[in-house]
CSV table of C-alpha atoms in Angstrom, one decimal:
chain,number,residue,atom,x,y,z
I,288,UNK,CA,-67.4,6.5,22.8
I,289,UNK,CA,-68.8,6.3,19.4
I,290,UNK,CA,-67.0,7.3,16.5
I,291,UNK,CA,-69.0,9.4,14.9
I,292,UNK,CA,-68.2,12.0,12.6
I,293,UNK,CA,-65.0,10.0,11.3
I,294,UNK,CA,-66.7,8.6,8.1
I,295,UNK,CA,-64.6,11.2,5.9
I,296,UNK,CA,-61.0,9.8,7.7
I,297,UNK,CA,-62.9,6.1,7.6
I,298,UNK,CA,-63.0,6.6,3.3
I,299,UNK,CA,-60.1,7.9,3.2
I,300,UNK,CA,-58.0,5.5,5.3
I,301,UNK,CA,-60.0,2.4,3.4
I,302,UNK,CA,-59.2,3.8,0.0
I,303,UNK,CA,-55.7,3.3,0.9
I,304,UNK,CA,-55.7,0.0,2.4
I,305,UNK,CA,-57.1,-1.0,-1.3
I,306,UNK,CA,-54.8,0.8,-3.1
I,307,UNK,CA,-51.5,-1.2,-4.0
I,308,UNK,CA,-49.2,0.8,-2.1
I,309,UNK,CA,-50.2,2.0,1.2
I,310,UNK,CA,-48.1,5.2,2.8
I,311,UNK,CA,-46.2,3.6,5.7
I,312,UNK,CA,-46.6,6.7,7.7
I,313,UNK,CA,-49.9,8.8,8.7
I,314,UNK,CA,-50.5,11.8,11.3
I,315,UNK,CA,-54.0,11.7,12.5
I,316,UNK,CA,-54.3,15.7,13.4
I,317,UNK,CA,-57.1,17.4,15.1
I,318,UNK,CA,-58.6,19.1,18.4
I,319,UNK,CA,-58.0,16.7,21.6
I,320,UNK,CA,-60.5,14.8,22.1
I,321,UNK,CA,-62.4,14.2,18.7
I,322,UNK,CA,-61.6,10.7,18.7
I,323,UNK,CA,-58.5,10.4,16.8
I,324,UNK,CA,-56.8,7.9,19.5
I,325,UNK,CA,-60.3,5.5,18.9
I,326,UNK,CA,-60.1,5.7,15.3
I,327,UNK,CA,-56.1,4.7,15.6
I,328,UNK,CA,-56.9,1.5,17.4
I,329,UNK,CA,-59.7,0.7,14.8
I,330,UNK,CA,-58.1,1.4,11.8
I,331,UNK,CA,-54.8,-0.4,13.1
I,332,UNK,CA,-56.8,-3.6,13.8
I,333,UNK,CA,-58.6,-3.7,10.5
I,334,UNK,CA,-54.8,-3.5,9.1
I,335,UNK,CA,-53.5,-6.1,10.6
I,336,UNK,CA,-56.1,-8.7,10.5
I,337,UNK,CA,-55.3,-11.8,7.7
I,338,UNK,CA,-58.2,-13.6,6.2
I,339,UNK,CA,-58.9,-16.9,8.2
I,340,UNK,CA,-55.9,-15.8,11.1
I,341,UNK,CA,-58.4,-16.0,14.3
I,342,UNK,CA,-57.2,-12.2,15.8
I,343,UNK,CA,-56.3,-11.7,19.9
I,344,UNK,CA,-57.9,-8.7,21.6
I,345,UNK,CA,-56.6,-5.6,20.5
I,346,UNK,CA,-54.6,-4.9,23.8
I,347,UNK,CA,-52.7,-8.4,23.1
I,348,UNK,CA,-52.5,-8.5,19.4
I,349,UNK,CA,-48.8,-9.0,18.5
I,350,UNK,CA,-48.8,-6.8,15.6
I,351,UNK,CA,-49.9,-3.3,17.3
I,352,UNK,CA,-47.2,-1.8,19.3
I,353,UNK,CA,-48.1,1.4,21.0
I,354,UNK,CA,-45.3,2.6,22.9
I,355,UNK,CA,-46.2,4.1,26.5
I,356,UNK,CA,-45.5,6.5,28.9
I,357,UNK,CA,-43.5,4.6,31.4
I,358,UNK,CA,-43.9,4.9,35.0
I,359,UNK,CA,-42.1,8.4,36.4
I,360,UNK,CA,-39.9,7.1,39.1
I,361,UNK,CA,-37.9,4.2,40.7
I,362,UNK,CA,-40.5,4.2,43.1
I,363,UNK,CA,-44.0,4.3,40.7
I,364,UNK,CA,-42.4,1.7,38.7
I,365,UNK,CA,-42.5,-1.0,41.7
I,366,UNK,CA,-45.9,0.2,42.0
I,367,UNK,CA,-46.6,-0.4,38.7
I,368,UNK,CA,-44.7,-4.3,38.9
I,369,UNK,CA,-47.1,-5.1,42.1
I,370,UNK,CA,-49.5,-4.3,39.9
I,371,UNK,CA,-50.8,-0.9,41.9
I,372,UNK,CA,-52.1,2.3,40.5
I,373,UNK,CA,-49.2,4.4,39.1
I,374,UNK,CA,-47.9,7.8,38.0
I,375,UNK,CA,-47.0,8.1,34.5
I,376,UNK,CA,-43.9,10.3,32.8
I,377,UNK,CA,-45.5,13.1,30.9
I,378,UNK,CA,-43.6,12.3,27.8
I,379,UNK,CA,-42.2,9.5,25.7
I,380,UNK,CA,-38.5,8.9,26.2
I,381,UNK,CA,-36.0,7.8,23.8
I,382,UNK,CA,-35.5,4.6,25.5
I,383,UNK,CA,-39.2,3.8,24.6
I,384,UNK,CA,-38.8,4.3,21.2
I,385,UNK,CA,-35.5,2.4,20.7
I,386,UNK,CA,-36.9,-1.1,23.0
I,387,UNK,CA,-40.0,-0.6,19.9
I,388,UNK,CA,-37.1,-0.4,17.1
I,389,UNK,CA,-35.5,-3.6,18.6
I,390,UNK,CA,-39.0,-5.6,17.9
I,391,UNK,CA,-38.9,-3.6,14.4
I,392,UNK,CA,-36.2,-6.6,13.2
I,393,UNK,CA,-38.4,-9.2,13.4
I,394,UNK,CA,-41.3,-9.8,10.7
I,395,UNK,CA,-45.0,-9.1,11.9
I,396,UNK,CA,-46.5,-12.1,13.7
I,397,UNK,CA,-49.7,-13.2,12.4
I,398,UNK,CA,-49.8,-11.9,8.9
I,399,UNK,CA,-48.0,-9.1,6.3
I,400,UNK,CA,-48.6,-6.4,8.5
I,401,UNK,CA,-47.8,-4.3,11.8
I,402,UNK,CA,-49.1,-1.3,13.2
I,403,UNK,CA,-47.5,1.2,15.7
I,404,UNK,CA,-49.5,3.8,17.2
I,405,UNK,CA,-47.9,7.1,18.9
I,406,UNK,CA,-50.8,8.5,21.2
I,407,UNK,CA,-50.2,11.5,21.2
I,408,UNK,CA,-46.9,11.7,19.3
I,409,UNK,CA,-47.0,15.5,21.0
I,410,UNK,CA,-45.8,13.7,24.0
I,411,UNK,CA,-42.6,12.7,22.5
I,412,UNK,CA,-39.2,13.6,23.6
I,413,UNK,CA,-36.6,15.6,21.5
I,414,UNK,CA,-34.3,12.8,21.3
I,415,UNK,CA,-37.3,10.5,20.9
I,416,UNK,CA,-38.6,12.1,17.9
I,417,UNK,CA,-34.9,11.8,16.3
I,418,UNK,CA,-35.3,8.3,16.5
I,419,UNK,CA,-38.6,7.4,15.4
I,420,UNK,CA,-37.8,9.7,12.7
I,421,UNK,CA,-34.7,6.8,11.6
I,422,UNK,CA,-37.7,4.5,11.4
I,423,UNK,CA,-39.8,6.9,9.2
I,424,UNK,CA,-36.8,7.4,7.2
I,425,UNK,CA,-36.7,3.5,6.6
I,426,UNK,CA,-39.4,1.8,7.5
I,427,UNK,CA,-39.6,-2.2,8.3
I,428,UNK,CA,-41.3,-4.1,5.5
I,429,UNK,CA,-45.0,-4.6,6.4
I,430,UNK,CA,-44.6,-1.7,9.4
I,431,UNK,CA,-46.9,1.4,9.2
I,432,UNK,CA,-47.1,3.9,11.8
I,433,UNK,CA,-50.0,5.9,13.3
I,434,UNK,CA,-49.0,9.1,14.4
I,435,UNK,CA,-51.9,10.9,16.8
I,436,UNK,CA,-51.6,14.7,17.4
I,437,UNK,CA,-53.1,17.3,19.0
I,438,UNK,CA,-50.9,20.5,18.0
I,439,UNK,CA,-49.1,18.8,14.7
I,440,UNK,CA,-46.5,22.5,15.2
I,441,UNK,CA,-45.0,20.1,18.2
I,442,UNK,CA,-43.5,17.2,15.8
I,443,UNK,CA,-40.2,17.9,14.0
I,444,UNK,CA,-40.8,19.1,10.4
I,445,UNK,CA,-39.0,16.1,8.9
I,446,UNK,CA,-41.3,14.0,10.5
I,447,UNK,CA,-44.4,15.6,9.4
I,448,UNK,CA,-42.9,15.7,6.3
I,449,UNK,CA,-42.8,11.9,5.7
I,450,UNK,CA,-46.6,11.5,6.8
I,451,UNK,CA,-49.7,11.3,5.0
I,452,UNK,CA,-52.8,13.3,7.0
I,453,UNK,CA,-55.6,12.4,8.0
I,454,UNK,CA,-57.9,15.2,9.3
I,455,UNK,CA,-60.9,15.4,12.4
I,456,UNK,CA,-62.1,18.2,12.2
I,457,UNK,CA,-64.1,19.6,15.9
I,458,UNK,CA,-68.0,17.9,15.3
I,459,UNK,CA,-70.9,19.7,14.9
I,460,UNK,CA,-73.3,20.3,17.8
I,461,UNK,CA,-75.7,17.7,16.3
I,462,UNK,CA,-73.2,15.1,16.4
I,463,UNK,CA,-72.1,16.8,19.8
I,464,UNK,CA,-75.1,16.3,21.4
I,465,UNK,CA,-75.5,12.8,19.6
I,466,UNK,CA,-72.8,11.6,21.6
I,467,UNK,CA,-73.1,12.9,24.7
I,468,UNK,CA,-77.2,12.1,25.5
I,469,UNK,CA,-75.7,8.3,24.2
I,470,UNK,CA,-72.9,8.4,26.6
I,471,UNK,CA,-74.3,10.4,29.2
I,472,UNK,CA,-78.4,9.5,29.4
I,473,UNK,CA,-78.5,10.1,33.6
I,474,UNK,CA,-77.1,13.9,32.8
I,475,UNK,CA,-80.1,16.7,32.4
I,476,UNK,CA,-80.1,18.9,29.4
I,477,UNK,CA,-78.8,22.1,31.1
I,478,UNK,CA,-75.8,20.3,32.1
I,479,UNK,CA,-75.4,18.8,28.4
I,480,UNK,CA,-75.9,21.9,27.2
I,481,UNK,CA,-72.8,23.7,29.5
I,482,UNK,CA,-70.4,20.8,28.5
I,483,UNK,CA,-70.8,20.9,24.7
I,484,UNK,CA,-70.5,24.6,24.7
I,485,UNK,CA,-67.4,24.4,26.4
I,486,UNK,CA,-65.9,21.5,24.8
I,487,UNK,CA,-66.0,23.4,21.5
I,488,UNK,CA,-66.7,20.3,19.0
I,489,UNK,CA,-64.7,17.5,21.5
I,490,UNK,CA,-66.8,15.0,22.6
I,491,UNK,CA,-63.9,13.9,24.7
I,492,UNK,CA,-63.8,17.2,26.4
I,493,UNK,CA,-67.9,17.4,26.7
I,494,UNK,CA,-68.0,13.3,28.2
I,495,UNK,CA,-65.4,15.1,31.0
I,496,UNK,CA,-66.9,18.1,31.7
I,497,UNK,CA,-70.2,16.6,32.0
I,498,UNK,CA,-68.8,14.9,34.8
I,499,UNK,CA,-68.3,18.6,36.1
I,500,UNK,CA,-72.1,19.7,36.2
I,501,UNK,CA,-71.4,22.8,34.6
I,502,UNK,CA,-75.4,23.4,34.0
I,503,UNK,CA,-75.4,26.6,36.6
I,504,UNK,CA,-72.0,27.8,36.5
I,505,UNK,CA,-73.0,28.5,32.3
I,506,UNK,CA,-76.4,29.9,33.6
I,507,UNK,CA,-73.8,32.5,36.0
I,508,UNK,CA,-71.8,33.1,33.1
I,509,UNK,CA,-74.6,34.0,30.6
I,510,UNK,CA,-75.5,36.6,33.1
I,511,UNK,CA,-72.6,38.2,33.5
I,512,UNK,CA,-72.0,38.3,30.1
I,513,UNK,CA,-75.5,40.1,29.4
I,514,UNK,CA,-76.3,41.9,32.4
I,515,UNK,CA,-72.8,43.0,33.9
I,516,UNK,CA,-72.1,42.1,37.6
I,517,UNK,CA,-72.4,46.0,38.9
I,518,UNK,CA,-73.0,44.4,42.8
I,519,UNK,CA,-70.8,41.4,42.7
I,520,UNK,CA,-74.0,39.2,42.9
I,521,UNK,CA,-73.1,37.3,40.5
I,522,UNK,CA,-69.4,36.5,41.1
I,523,UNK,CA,-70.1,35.3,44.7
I,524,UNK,CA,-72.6,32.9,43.0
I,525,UNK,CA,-70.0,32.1,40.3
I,526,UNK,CA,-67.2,31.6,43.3
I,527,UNK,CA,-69.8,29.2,44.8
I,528,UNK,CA,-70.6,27.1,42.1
I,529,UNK,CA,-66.8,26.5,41.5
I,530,UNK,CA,-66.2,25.2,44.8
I,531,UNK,CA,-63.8,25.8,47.6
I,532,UNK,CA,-61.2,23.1,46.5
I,533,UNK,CA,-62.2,22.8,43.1
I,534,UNK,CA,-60.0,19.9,41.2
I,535,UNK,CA,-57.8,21.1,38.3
I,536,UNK,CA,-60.3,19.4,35.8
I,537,UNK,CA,-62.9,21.5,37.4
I,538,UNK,CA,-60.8,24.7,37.0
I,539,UNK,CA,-60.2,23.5,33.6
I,540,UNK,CA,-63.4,23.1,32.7
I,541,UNK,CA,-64.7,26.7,33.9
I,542,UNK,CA,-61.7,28.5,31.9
I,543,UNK,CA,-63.2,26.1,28.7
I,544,UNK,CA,-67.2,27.0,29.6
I,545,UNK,CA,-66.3,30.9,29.9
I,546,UNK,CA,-64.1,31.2,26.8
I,547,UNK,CA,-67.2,29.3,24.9
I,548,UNK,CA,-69.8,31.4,26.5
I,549,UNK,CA,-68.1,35.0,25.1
I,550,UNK,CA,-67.2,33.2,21.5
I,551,UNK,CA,-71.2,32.0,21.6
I,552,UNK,CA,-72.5,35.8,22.2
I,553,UNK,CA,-70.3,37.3,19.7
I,554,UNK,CA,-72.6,37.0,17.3
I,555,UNK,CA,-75.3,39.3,18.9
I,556,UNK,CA,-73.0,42.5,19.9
I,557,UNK,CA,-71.9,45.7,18.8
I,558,UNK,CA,-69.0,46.6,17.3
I,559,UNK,CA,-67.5,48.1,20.6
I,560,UNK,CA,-68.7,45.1,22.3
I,561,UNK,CA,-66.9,42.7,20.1
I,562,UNK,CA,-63.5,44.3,20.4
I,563,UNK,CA,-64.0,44.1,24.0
I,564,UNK,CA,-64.6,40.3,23.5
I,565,UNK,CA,-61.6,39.8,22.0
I,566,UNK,CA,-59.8,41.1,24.7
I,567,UNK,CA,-61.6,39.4,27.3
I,568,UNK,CA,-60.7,36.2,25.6
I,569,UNK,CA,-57.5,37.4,25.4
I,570,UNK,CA,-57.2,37.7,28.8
I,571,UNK,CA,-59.0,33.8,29.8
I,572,UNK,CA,-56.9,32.6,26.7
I,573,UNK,CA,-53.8,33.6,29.1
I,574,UNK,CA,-55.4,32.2,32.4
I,575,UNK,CA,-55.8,29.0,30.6
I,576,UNK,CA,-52.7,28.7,29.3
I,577,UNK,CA,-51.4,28.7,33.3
I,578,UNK,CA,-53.8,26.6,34.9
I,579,UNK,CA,-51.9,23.7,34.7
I,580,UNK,CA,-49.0,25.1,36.6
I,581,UNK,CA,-50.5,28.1,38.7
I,582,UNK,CA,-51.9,27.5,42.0
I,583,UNK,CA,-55.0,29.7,41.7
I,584,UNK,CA,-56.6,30.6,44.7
I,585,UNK,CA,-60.3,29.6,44.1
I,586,UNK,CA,-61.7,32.9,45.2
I,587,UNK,CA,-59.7,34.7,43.8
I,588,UNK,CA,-60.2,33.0,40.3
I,589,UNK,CA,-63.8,33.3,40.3
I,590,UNK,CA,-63.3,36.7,40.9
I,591,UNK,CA,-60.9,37.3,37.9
I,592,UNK,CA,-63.0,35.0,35.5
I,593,UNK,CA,-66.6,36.8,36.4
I,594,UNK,CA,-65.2,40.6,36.2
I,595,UNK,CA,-63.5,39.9,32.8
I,596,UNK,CA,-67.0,38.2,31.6
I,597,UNK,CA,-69.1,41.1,33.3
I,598,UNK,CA,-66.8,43.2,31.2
I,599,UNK,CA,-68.1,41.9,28.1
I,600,UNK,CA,-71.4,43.6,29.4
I,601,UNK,CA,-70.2,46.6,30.9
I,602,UNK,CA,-67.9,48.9,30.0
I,603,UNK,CA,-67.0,51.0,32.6
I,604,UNK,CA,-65.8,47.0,34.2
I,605,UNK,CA,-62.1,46.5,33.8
I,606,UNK,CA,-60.8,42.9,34.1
């Protein structure tokens, strides 16, 4: 994916490079999927590289560490050693962050400088966090650390503390749809159209979705949002359109689209339809917030997500 819309962090992050001293620590902050993991790799690699040193490929440069999420069992990890597909931890463990510490001792490899990337830094655990923060307290000569987060709240206030920021901001829908038709040129427009209005300025989030086809379920939701759904026409069709099985992404991805389609109507609706809106949303906000863990039944789902959309439209609808 391209990295557009970053030239504000690009200045910023190149003013500093120039400067004589360079902060040691920075927290790249910003909506999931903007690009702020790209941009880490990029800016780490124009760090490290020395004048005349011949650079390895990023993924085997010996001067970016990026500590992972290791493999979640006994079991996944011999997967992982036979070199088969494996299931990651969720988060980063402590032991992750002291094995990077240990290579901290040692000077950088190939010139003045190292870079360490946390991606996302949300992921790390309590005891995990207390230790990088050691190394944010005292940093290693020539060591700076990138710091990538989606909800910044997450990281311990003494870590934020010691970090310069670096902002990306959710793109416009120009740059939206700049990416996208780049990345995406087999998709039609409708289907476009439905994954940038759900991703809400992510272009991570719209390149997924588009693998979704949302193109009819945000026709559906349109309609329920104008017209109502007195019959239950329109729920069946929004049930269908889901799927029977639907994957969690897909789930995901219909919670996303219907959130976007009420916030995009706003704009045209009374008063008394507004503050019925923002209860609606309300209400998605909370079905969202359980996907992840909740086995919905499909049916049931598309049920719940049309009638608190048709309710946008019609009053006398309860969710």
């Amino acid at each position: 994916m391209s990295l557009i819309g970053h030239d504000d962090a690009w200045r910023e992050w190149r003013a500093a490079m120039a400067g004589e001293r360079m902060h040691h620590a920075w927290m790249l902050v910003g909506p999931k999927g903007t690009g702020k993991g790209l941009f880490a790799r990029a800016a780490a690699a124009e760090l490290v590289a020395q004048a005349g040193v011949p650079q390895p490929p990023f993924d085997h440069h010996p001067d970016i560490l990026i500590p992972e999420h290791p493999p979640e069992n006994k079991e996944e990890t011999k997967k992982r050693d036979d070199g088969q597909a494996y299931k990651r931890k969720r988060s980063i463990p402590v032991d992750e962050v002291r094995a990077l510490q240990h290579r901290l001792v040692t000077r950088p490899t190939l010139g003045p400088r190292r870079a360490v990337i946390f991606d996302p830094a949300d992921d790390l655990e309590k005891s995990a966090s207390n230790a990088l923060l050691k190394s944010l307290e005292e940093p290693p000569v020539g060591t700076f650390f990138l710091l990538v987060t989606h909800r910044p709240a997450r990281l311990l206030p003494t870590i934020r503390s010691r970090c310069r920021i670096l902002r990306f901001p959710a793109l416009t829908d120009a740059e939206m749809n700049r990416i996208v038709a780049q990345e995406t040129p087999q998709a039609d427009s409708a289907t476009r159209a439905a994954a940038i209005a759900a991703a809400q300025g992510s272009p991570g989030a719209a390149l997924d979705f588009v693998d979704q086809d949302l193109g009819a379920l945000h026709r559906i939701m349109q309609q329920l949002v104008a017209e109502g759904d007195a019959q239950f026409t329109l729920r069946g069709e929004l049930a269908a359109q889901i799927g029977a099985r639907p994957t969690r992404e897909r789930i995901q991805a219909t919670l996303d689209l219907a959130r976007a389609v009420l916030a995009g109507n706003l704009r045209g609706m009374s008063a008394a339809q507004q503050a019925r809106v923002v209860d609606v949303h309300a209400a998605l906000a909370q079905l969202t917030a359980e996907a992840p863990t909740a086995n919905f039944e499909p049916g049931l789902l598309a049920m719940e997500i049309g009638g608190l959309l048709a309710s946008a439209a019609m009053p006398r609808e309860t969710a």
